[in-house]
Amino acid sequence: MMTHGKQLAAEIKKRNHKTLVVFGGVHPTACPNTTLEDKNINIVCRGEGEETLYEVAAAVENDTPFSDIPGL
């Protein structure tokens, strides 16, 4: 599954390199550093991501840093 996700991330970045790509799920939670080695992945959400993704969207909208968001 990660292979398909990484291919999709590459295609998204090819079309617009400014697009923020967030990965979550079992693999990114277990191996966040390895996941972030892919140049097309900007953020890894560890654990349950529903609230975290909402907070990421709010941070983008308000132009605030991601550093205070738990789970990233």
PDB file of N, CA and C in Angstrom, residues 1-12 23:
ATOM      1  N   MET A   1       0.812  -1.197   0.000  1.00  0.00           N
ATOM      2  CA  MET A   1       0.000   0.000   0.000  1.00  0.00           C
ATOM      3  C   MET A   1       0.857   1.263   0.000  1.00  0.00           C
ATOM      4  N   MET A   2       1.961   1.249   0.704  1.00  0.00           N
ATOM      5  CA  MET A   2       2.824   2.424   0.739  1.00  0.00           C
ATOM      6  C   MET A   2       3.360   2.755  -0.646  1.00  0.00           C
ATOM      7  N   THR A   3       3.619   1.729  -1.453  1.00  0.00           N
ATOM      8  CA  THR A   3       4.128   1.970  -2.796  1.00  0.00           C
ATOM      9  C   THR A   3       3.141   2.809  -3.597  1.00  0.00           C
ATOM     10  N   HIS A   4       1.866   2.461  -3.529  1.00  0.00           N
ATOM     11  CA  HIS A   4       0.850   3.219  -4.259  1.00  0.00           C
ATOM     12  C   HIS A   4       0.725   4.629  -3.697  1.00  0.00           C
ATOM     13  N   GLY A   5       0.770   4.749  -2.386  1.00  0.00           N
ATOM     14  CA  GLY A   5       0.702   6.063  -1.754  1.00  0.00           C
ATOM     15  C   GLY A   5       1.867   6.952  -2.147  1.00  0.00           C
ATOM     16  N   LYS A   6       3.052   6.372  -2.197  1.00  0.00           N
ATOM     17  CA  LYS A   6       4.231   7.141  -2.593  1.00  0.00           C
ATOM     18  C   LYS A   6       4.159   7.546  -4.059  1.00  0.00           C
ATOM     19  N   GLN A   7       3.622   6.681  -4.904  1.00  0.00           N
ATOM     20  CA  GLN A   7       3.447   7.027  -6.320  1.00  0.00           C
ATOM     21  C   GLN A   7       2.449   8.177  -6.459  1.00  0.00           C
ATOM     22  N   LEU A   8       1.382   8.121  -5.692  1.00  0.00           N
ATOM     23  CA  LEU A   8       0.387   9.190  -5.723  1.00  0.00           C
ATOM     24  C   LEU A   8       0.986  10.498  -5.219  1.00  0.00           C
ATOM     25  N   ALA A   9       1.761  10.438  -4.149  1.00  0.00           N
ATOM     26  CA  ALA A   9       2.416  11.638  -3.623  1.00  0.00           C
ATOM     27  C   ALA A   9       3.343  12.248  -4.668  1.00  0.00           C
ATOM     28  N   ALA A  10       4.077  11.423  -5.384  1.00  0.00           N
ATOM     29  CA  ALA A  10       4.976  11.921  -6.424  1.00  0.00           C
ATOM     30  C   ALA A  10       4.197  12.602  -7.538  1.00  0.00           C
ATOM     31  N   GLU A  11       3.081  12.024  -7.934  1.00  0.00           N
ATOM     32  CA  GLU A  11       2.254  12.621  -8.985  1.00  0.00           C
ATOM     33  C   GLU A  11       1.659  13.949  -8.518  1.00  0.00           C
ATOM     34  N   ILE A  12       1.219  14.001  -7.288  1.00  0.00           N
ATOM     35  CA  ILE A  12       0.664  15.246  -6.740  1.00  0.00           C
ATOM     36  C   ILE A  12       1.735  16.332  -6.729  1.00  0.00           C
ATOM     37  N   PHE A  23       0.843  11.875   5.316  1.00  0.00           N
ATOM     38  CA  PHE A  23       0.666  10.420   5.337  1.00  0.00           C
ATOM     39  C   PHE A  23       0.306   9.987   6.751  1.00  0.00           C
TER      40      PHE A  23
END
